[in-house]
Short mmCIF file of C-alpha atoms in Angstrom, two decimals:
data_model
loop_
_atom_site.label_atom_id
_atom_site.label_comp_id
_atom_site.label_asym_id
_atom_site.label_seq_id
_atom_site.Cartn_x
_atom_site.Cartn_y
_atom_site.Cartn_z
CA MET A 7 -35.72 74.95 -98.91
CA THR A 8 -34.95 78.16 -97.04
CA LYS A 9 -33.50 76.12 -94.20
CA THR A 10 -31.41 74.23 -96.75
CA ILE A 11 -29.94 77.43 -98.19
CA TYR A 12 -29.19 78.82 -94.71
CA GLY A 13 -27.54 75.53 -93.84
CA LEU A 14 -25.48 75.65 -96.99
CA LEU A 15 -24.31 79.18 -96.38
CA THR A 16 -23.33 78.23 -92.83
CA ALA A 17 -21.40 75.24 -94.11
CA LEU A 18 -19.59 77.39 -96.63
CA LEU A 19 -18.07 79.44 -93.83
CA PHE A 20 -16.07 76.40 -92.92
CA ILE A 21 -14.82 75.47 -96.35
CA SER A 22 -11.78 77.62 -97.24
CA CYS A 23 -10.92 80.85 -97.35
CA SER A 24 -30.29 81.22 -131.31
CA LYS A 25 -28.86 82.48 -133.90
CA ASP A 26 -30.67 85.60 -132.81
CA SER A 27 -27.47 86.48 -131.03
CA ALA A 28 -24.79 88.44 -132.79
CA GLU A 29 -21.89 86.27 -133.87
CA PRO A 30 -18.30 87.57 -133.80
CA ASP A 31 -16.81 88.44 -137.18
CA THR A 32 -14.30 85.62 -136.88
CA THR A 33 -14.04 82.60 -134.62
CA PRO A 34 -10.83 82.79 -132.58
CA SER A 35 -8.37 80.36 -134.17
CA GLU A 36 -5.61 80.25 -131.58
CA SER A 37 -4.98 77.01 -129.71
CA MET A 38 -6.85 76.29 -126.50
CA TYR A 39 -5.11 77.46 -123.34
CA PHE A 40 -5.24 75.50 -120.09
CA PRO A 41 -4.11 77.09 -116.81
CA PRO A 42 -1.56 75.21 -114.68
CA LEU A 43 -3.03 72.69 -112.23
CA THR A 44 -1.60 74.59 -109.27
CA GLY A 45 -1.10 78.24 -108.43
CA THR A 46 -3.02 81.29 -109.56
CA THR A 47 -1.50 81.81 -113.02
CA TRP A 48 -4.15 82.14 -115.72
CA GLU A 49 -3.42 83.88 -119.00
CA THR A 50 -5.70 86.68 -120.13
CA LYS A 51 -6.98 88.10 -123.40
CA SER A 52 -8.07 91.72 -123.58
CA ILE A 53 -11.27 93.14 -124.99
CA ALA A 54 -9.12 95.15 -127.40
CA GLU A 55 -7.25 92.06 -128.63
CA LEU A 56 -10.58 90.40 -129.41
CA LYS A 57 -11.80 93.58 -131.11
CA TRP A 58 -14.85 93.54 -128.85
CA ASN A 59 -16.84 96.59 -127.85
CA GLN A 60 -15.27 98.12 -124.74
CA ASN A 61 -18.32 100.36 -124.29
CA ALA A 62 -20.48 97.29 -123.67
CA VAL A 63 -18.41 96.06 -120.72
CA GLN A 64 -19.60 98.45 -118.02
CA PRO A 65 -23.33 98.02 -118.76
CA LEU A 66 -22.80 94.25 -118.46
CA LEU A 67 -20.99 94.59 -115.13
CA ASP A 68 -23.59 97.06 -113.83
CA TYR A 69 -26.34 94.59 -114.66
CA LEU A 70 -24.52 91.74 -112.96
CA GLU A 71 -24.06 93.78 -109.80
CA LEU A 72 -27.66 94.98 -109.86
CA LYS A 73 -28.82 91.37 -110.11
CA HIS A 74 -27.02 90.19 -106.96
CA SER A 75 -24.09 88.50 -108.69
CA LYS A 76 -21.04 87.49 -106.70
CA SER A 77 -18.72 86.57 -109.56
CA PHE A 78 -18.53 86.50 -113.33
CA ILE A 79 -15.95 85.09 -115.74
CA ILE A 80 -15.70 84.93 -119.53
CA LEU A 81 -13.10 82.64 -121.09
CA VAL A 82 -12.23 82.66 -124.79
CA ASN A 83 -9.93 79.84 -125.93
CA GLY A 84 -9.35 79.18 -122.24
CA LYS A 85 -7.98 82.65 -121.50
CA ILE A 86 -9.71 85.03 -119.11
CA VAL A 87 -11.34 87.97 -120.88
CA LEU A 88 -13.44 89.23 -117.98
CA GLU A 89 -13.16 88.26 -114.31
CA ASN A 90 -15.17 90.31 -111.83
CA TYR A 91 -16.26 89.92 -108.23
CA PHE A 92 -19.06 91.75 -106.48
CA ASN A 93 -20.53 92.28 -103.00
CA ASN A 94 -17.40 91.30 -101.04
CA HIS A 95 -16.99 88.00 -102.91
CA THR A 96 -13.39 87.20 -103.90
CA ALA A 97 -11.42 84.85 -106.11
CA THR A 98 -10.76 82.62 -103.09
CA THR A 99 -14.34 82.48 -101.79
CA ASN A 100 -16.29 79.26 -102.19
CA TRP A 101 -19.90 79.33 -103.34
CA TYR A 102 -22.45 76.62 -104.02
CA TRP A 103 -23.15 75.35 -107.53
CA ALA A 104 -26.69 74.19 -106.70
CA SER A 105 -28.14 72.21 -109.62
CA ALA A 106 -25.36 73.37 -111.93
CA GLY A 107 -23.43 70.65 -110.10
CA LYS A 108 -25.68 67.99 -111.63
CA THR A 109 -23.30 68.14 -114.60
CA LEU A 110 -20.46 67.00 -112.33
CA THR A 111 -22.50 63.90 -111.48
CA SER A 112 -23.14 63.29 -115.17
CA THR A 113 -19.44 63.59 -115.92
CA LEU A 114 -18.38 61.23 -113.12
CA THR A 115 -20.95 58.70 -114.29
CA GLY A 116 -19.38 58.84 -117.75
CA ILE A 117 -15.90 58.43 -116.30
CA ALA A 118 -17.00 55.39 -114.29
CA GLN A 119 -18.50 53.89 -117.45
CA GLN A 120 -15.32 54.41 -119.47
CA GLU A 121 -13.39 52.67 -116.71
CA GLY A 122 -15.71 49.69 -117.08
CA LEU A 123 -17.20 50.06 -113.62
CA LEU A 124 -20.79 50.51 -114.77
CA ASN A 125 -23.02 50.73 -117.81
CA ILE A 126 -25.63 53.48 -117.92
CA ASN A 127 -28.02 51.14 -119.75
CA ASN A 128 -28.08 48.78 -116.76
CA LYS A 129 -30.87 49.02 -114.21
CA VAL A 130 -30.12 51.03 -111.09
CA SER A 131 -30.97 48.08 -108.85
CA GLN A 132 -28.02 46.17 -110.33
CA TYR A 133 -25.81 48.54 -108.31
CA LEU A 134 -28.01 49.59 -105.38
CA GLY A 135 -29.98 46.40 -104.89
CA THR A 136 -33.73 46.08 -105.11
CA GLY A 137 -36.05 48.11 -102.92
CA TRP A 138 -34.35 51.45 -103.50
CA THR A 139 -37.81 52.75 -104.47
CA SER A 140 -41.29 51.88 -103.22
CA GLU A 141 -42.32 50.70 -106.68
CA THR A 142 -43.11 47.12 -107.53
CA LEU A 143 -40.05 45.13 -108.51
CA THR A 144 -41.27 45.02 -112.10
CA LYS A 145 -41.55 48.81 -112.36
CA GLU A 146 -38.36 49.47 -110.39
CA ASN A 147 -36.41 47.22 -112.73
CA LEU A 148 -37.42 49.42 -115.65
CA ILE A 149 -35.32 52.29 -114.27
CA THR A 150 -31.80 52.42 -115.68
CA CYS A 151 -28.94 54.74 -114.84
CA LYS A 152 -29.63 56.47 -118.14
CA HIS A 153 -33.14 57.30 -116.96
CA LEU A 154 -31.60 59.10 -113.97
CA LEU A 155 -29.24 60.98 -116.29
CA THR A 156 -32.13 62.12 -118.47
CA MET A 157 -34.76 62.85 -115.78
CA THR A 158 -37.05 60.15 -117.17
CA SER A 159 -37.22 57.78 -114.18
CA GLY A 160 -41.02 58.00 -114.09
CA LEU A 161 -40.90 58.62 -110.34
CA ASP A 162 -43.31 61.12 -108.81
CA ASP A 163 -41.71 64.57 -108.71
CA ALA A 164 -44.08 65.91 -106.05
CA THR A 165 -41.20 65.60 -103.56
CA ASP A 166 -37.44 65.79 -103.88
CA ASP A 167 -36.84 63.35 -101.03
CA VAL A 168 -35.06 60.19 -102.14
CA ASP A 169 -35.74 57.69 -99.38
CA PRO A 170 -37.42 54.55 -100.75
CA GLU A 171 -40.81 55.50 -99.32
CA ASP A 172 -40.64 58.83 -101.19
CA LEU A 173 -39.77 57.34 -104.57
CA ILE A 174 -43.26 56.59 -105.84
CA TYR A 175 -44.44 55.33 -109.22
CA LYS A 176 -45.91 57.97 -111.54
CA ALA A 177 -45.22 56.50 -114.98
CA ASP A 178 -43.10 53.83 -116.59
CA ALA A 179 -39.45 54.82 -116.87
CA GLY A 180 -38.70 56.53 -120.15
CA THR A 181 -42.24 57.80 -120.76
CA ARG A 182 -42.27 61.01 -118.70
CA TRP A 183 -39.71 63.81 -118.22
CA ALA A 184 -39.71 65.41 -114.77
CA TYR A 185 -36.96 67.30 -112.98
CA HIS A 186 -36.31 65.22 -109.87
CA ASN A 187 -33.63 64.97 -107.21
CA VAL A 188 -33.48 61.21 -107.69
CA TYR A 189 -30.54 61.79 -110.08
CA VAL A 190 -28.42 61.96 -106.89
CA LYS A 191 -28.72 58.18 -106.69
CA LEU A 192 -26.13 58.10 -109.47
CA GLN A 193 -23.58 59.19 -106.87
CA ASP A 194 -24.46 56.07 -104.88
CA VAL A 195 -24.20 53.98 -108.05
CA VAL A 196 -20.71 55.34 -108.78
CA ALA A 197 -19.62 54.80 -105.18
CA LYS A 198 -20.88 51.20 -105.16
CA ALA A 199 -19.41 50.43 -108.57
CA SER A 200 -16.01 51.93 -107.76
CA GLY A 201 -15.75 50.69 -104.18
CA GLN A 202 -14.82 54.22 -103.12
CA THR A 203 -16.60 57.12 -101.53
CA TRP A 204 -18.23 59.49 -104.00
CA GLN A 205 -16.00 62.34 -102.83
CA ASN A 206 -12.79 60.35 -103.19
CA TYR A 207 -13.68 59.07 -106.65
CA PHE A 208 -14.67 62.59 -107.72
CA ASN A 209 -11.45 64.11 -106.41
CA THR A 210 -9.10 61.60 -108.03
CA ARG A 211 -10.90 61.21 -111.37
CA LEU A 212 -11.95 64.80 -112.03
CA ARG A 213 -11.21 67.54 -109.52
CA ASP A 214 -7.48 66.99 -109.08
CA LYS A 215 -6.88 66.24 -112.77
CA ILE A 216 -8.03 69.69 -113.87
CA GLY A 217 -6.84 71.70 -110.87
CA MET A 218 -10.22 72.40 -109.30
CA ASP A 219 -10.74 73.11 -105.63
CA GLY A 220 -13.94 72.65 -103.64
CA THR A 221 -15.86 69.97 -101.82
CA TRP A 222 -19.23 68.23 -101.68
CA ILE A 223 -21.59 69.21 -98.88
CA GLN A 224 -24.40 66.88 -97.82
CA LEU A 225 -27.52 68.82 -96.86
CA GLY A 226 -30.28 66.38 -96.14
CA VAL A 227 -30.92 64.58 -99.41
CA ASN A 228 -29.08 67.24 -101.39
CA SER A 229 -25.45 66.69 -102.36
CA VAL A 230 -24.18 70.15 -103.30
CA TYR A 231 -20.78 71.15 -104.64
CA ALA A 232 -19.06 74.36 -103.55
CA SER A 233 -15.91 75.87 -105.00
CA THR A 234 -14.27 79.05 -106.21
CA THR A 235 -15.50 80.63 -109.43
CA ARG A 236 -12.28 79.74 -111.24
CA SER A 237 -12.85 76.08 -110.41
CA MET A 238 -16.26 76.27 -112.03
CA ALA A 239 -14.55 77.87 -115.02
CA ARG A 240 -12.00 75.01 -115.16
CA PHE A 241 -14.84 72.52 -115.45
CA GLY A 242 -16.48 74.62 -118.16
CA LEU A 243 -13.17 74.69 -120.04
CA LEU A 244 -12.90 70.90 -119.80
CA MET A 245 -16.33 70.56 -121.36
CA LEU A 246 -15.59 73.15 -124.03
CA ASN A 247 -12.67 70.88 -124.98
CA LYS A 248 -14.97 67.83 -125.19
CA GLY A 249 -13.72 66.18 -122.02
CA LYS A 250 -9.99 66.68 -122.62
CA TRP A 251 -7.62 68.72 -120.47
CA GLU A 252 -4.72 69.58 -122.74
CA ASN A 253 -3.93 66.13 -124.19
CA ASN A 254 -5.38 64.14 -121.30
CA VAL A 255 -8.75 62.48 -121.84
CA ILE A 256 -10.73 62.94 -118.64
CA LEU A 257 -14.11 62.09 -120.16
CA ASN A 258 -14.28 60.28 -123.49
CA GLU A 259 -15.75 62.18 -126.39
CA ALA A 260 -18.46 59.60 -127.09
CA PHE A 261 -20.04 60.13 -123.67
CA PHE A 262 -19.48 63.89 -123.92
CA ASN A 263 -21.43 63.94 -127.20
CA GLU A 264 -24.29 61.95 -125.69
CA ALA A 265 -24.36 64.19 -122.62
CA THR A 266 -24.52 67.44 -124.57
CA ASN A 267 -27.13 66.43 -127.15
CA THR A 268 -30.83 65.66 -126.82
CA SER A 269 -31.06 62.51 -124.71
CA GLN A 270 -34.74 61.56 -125.10
CA ASN A 271 -37.72 62.65 -127.21
CA ILE A 272 -39.77 64.41 -124.51
CA ASN A 273 -37.59 67.37 -123.51
CA LEU A 274 -35.45 68.22 -126.52
CA GLY A 275 -33.57 70.82 -124.47
CA TYR A 276 -32.05 68.28 -122.10
CA GLY A 277 -29.03 65.98 -122.35
CA TYR A 278 -27.44 64.05 -119.49
CA LEU A 279 -28.16 66.60 -116.74
CA TRP A 280 -27.08 69.38 -119.16
CA TRP A 281 -29.49 71.96 -120.59
CA LEU A 282 -29.29 72.48 -124.36
CA ASN A 283 -30.02 75.65 -126.28
CA GLY A 284 -31.24 75.99 -129.85
CA LYS A 285 -33.71 73.08 -129.87
CA ALA A 286 -37.25 73.19 -131.26
CA ASN A 287 -38.85 72.97 -127.82
CA TYR A 288 -38.14 72.25 -124.17
CA HIS A 289 -39.66 71.53 -120.77
CA LEU A 290 -38.96 73.32 -117.48
CA PRO A 291 -38.71 72.01 -113.90
CA GLN A 292 -42.04 71.43 -112.15
CA SER A 293 -43.96 71.55 -115.41
CA GLN A 294 -45.26 69.09 -117.97
CA LEU A 295 -45.83 71.85 -120.53
CA THR A 296 -43.89 71.93 -123.79
CA PHE A 297 -42.46 75.37 -124.60
CA GLN A 298 -41.64 76.12 -128.21
CA GLY A 299 -38.28 77.52 -129.25
CA SER A 300 -34.91 77.86 -127.58
CA VAL A 301 -34.38 77.71 -123.82
CA ILE A 302 -32.49 81.04 -124.01
CA PRO A 303 -33.59 82.69 -127.28
CA THR A 304 -30.98 85.43 -126.99
CA GLY A 305 -28.15 82.92 -126.51
CA PRO A 306 -26.10 81.06 -129.14
CA SER A 307 -27.97 78.11 -130.59
CA ASP A 308 -25.11 75.67 -129.98
CA MET A 309 -24.75 76.58 -126.29
CA PHE A 310 -25.08 73.92 -123.59
CA MET A 311 -25.56 74.91 -119.98
CA ALA A 312 -25.34 73.93 -116.33
CA LEU A 313 -28.14 75.85 -114.62
CA GLY A 314 -28.56 75.96 -110.84
CA LYS A 315 -30.93 77.36 -108.28
CA ASN A 316 -30.61 81.11 -107.72
CA ASP A 317 -28.82 81.62 -111.02
CA GLN A 318 -25.64 79.61 -110.72
CA LYS A 319 -24.57 79.30 -114.36
CA ILE A 320 -22.08 77.60 -116.65
CA TYR A 321 -22.63 78.49 -120.30
CA VAL A 322 -20.44 76.65 -122.84
CA VAL A 323 -20.45 78.01 -126.41
CA PRO A 324 -18.39 75.87 -128.83
CA SER A 325 -18.89 78.20 -131.83
CA LYS A 326 -17.26 81.02 -129.89
CA ASN A 327 -14.72 78.88 -128.01
CA MET A 328 -16.22 80.54 -124.97
CA VAL A 329 -17.18 79.67 -121.39
CA VAL A 330 -19.23 82.03 -119.23
CA ILE A 331 -19.60 81.61 -115.45
CA ARG A 332 -21.96 83.41 -113.07
CA MET A 333 -22.29 82.76 -109.33
CA GLY A 334 -24.42 84.66 -106.84
CA ASP A 335 -27.77 85.08 -105.18
CA ALA A 336 -31.01 84.87 -107.13
CA ALA A 337 -31.14 87.62 -109.75
CA ASP A 338 -34.82 88.14 -109.11
CA ASN A 339 -37.14 85.68 -107.42
CA VAL A 340 -35.91 82.32 -106.18
CA ASN A 341 -35.81 79.89 -109.09
CA LEU A 342 -34.71 76.33 -109.76
CA ALA A 343 -32.71 76.79 -112.94
CA LEU A 344 -33.85 79.07 -115.76
CA SER A 345 -34.96 82.68 -115.22
CA ASP A 346 -35.52 85.90 -117.15
CA PHE A 347 -32.01 86.80 -116.04
CA ASP A 348 -30.57 84.45 -118.67
CA LYS A 349 -32.31 86.26 -121.52
CA THR A 350 -31.21 89.75 -120.49
CA LEU A 351 -27.71 88.63 -119.54
CA TRP A 352 -27.17 87.25 -123.03
CA GLU A 353 -28.40 90.49 -124.56
CA LYS A 354 -25.65 92.22 -122.57
CA ILE A 355 -23.03 89.64 -123.57
CA ASN A 356 -24.05 89.88 -127.22
CA ALA A 357 -23.41 93.63 -127.09
CA LEU A 358 -19.73 92.85 -126.54
CA TYR A 359 -19.49 91.69 -130.15
CA GLN A 360 -21.32 94.63 -131.71
#
């Protein structure tokens, strides 16, 4: 994995320049703002206008810098409230999303379904052909696209390689939740179903429609997205608005609702490649243990999240009309998705309302 990260950083050089949390007294009622698709214009909203606690801002920024952050954005109703860059990172620097980018794959799968190109309830082999795993045909045919979206393929998660010989039977599809890189096969499904490359379909159906920049980088079996922080914020804003950009439906609300609610009965804190806060229990990557309570107990209970290796974060909070973005190096030790950083960060964010 170290070689993968070094390879990613090298590639980036060539890309471009629970209710435990305090709630605000009132939910902002102004209409949602969407920045123009081109240019750098993005309206702002001040801490004072929101009647937030200015004294809580610097401790938050100090913590972010201490924890190896490169960028941080808070949007409220689409407007920028905080936008900060650290450690020589800038607004025009690309950085990798890591597994936070899984949510892009989920979204594109939903878009392909609404265009009638695929059905997530169909078996994967209907699009990729048989033999895409080393399972028996009977067991392979149990795996649907929805199983890939929900991490319930039943394939052995001892390796993240996705060549057929590495995709080994562990349990029947739908009976076991395990965080596995096999979700990336959905990109192949979308490409086959659309007759386009994954990158081209992504660019025309999502990226360009909401003014994102960035590109996909193939690193071995990993397909990783890299972009500016504002582009990550644009995607968060799209999801805050339930798949609509202004009046344009990018992703239909039915799929959005499925994606951002519990998708199976094993890991209640997981949707379609989105993490969900405020559920009764959850599972973590590389574990079959059930943990009681909320994924981030200090965070809003209605929050849904894109969580990536080394603390790449998109937090979407509908009750606050808020999107929070963090990019950077690992806050503490290398981690796959969730870390203690999330808990403390939300304590610092909550202080803004107090």
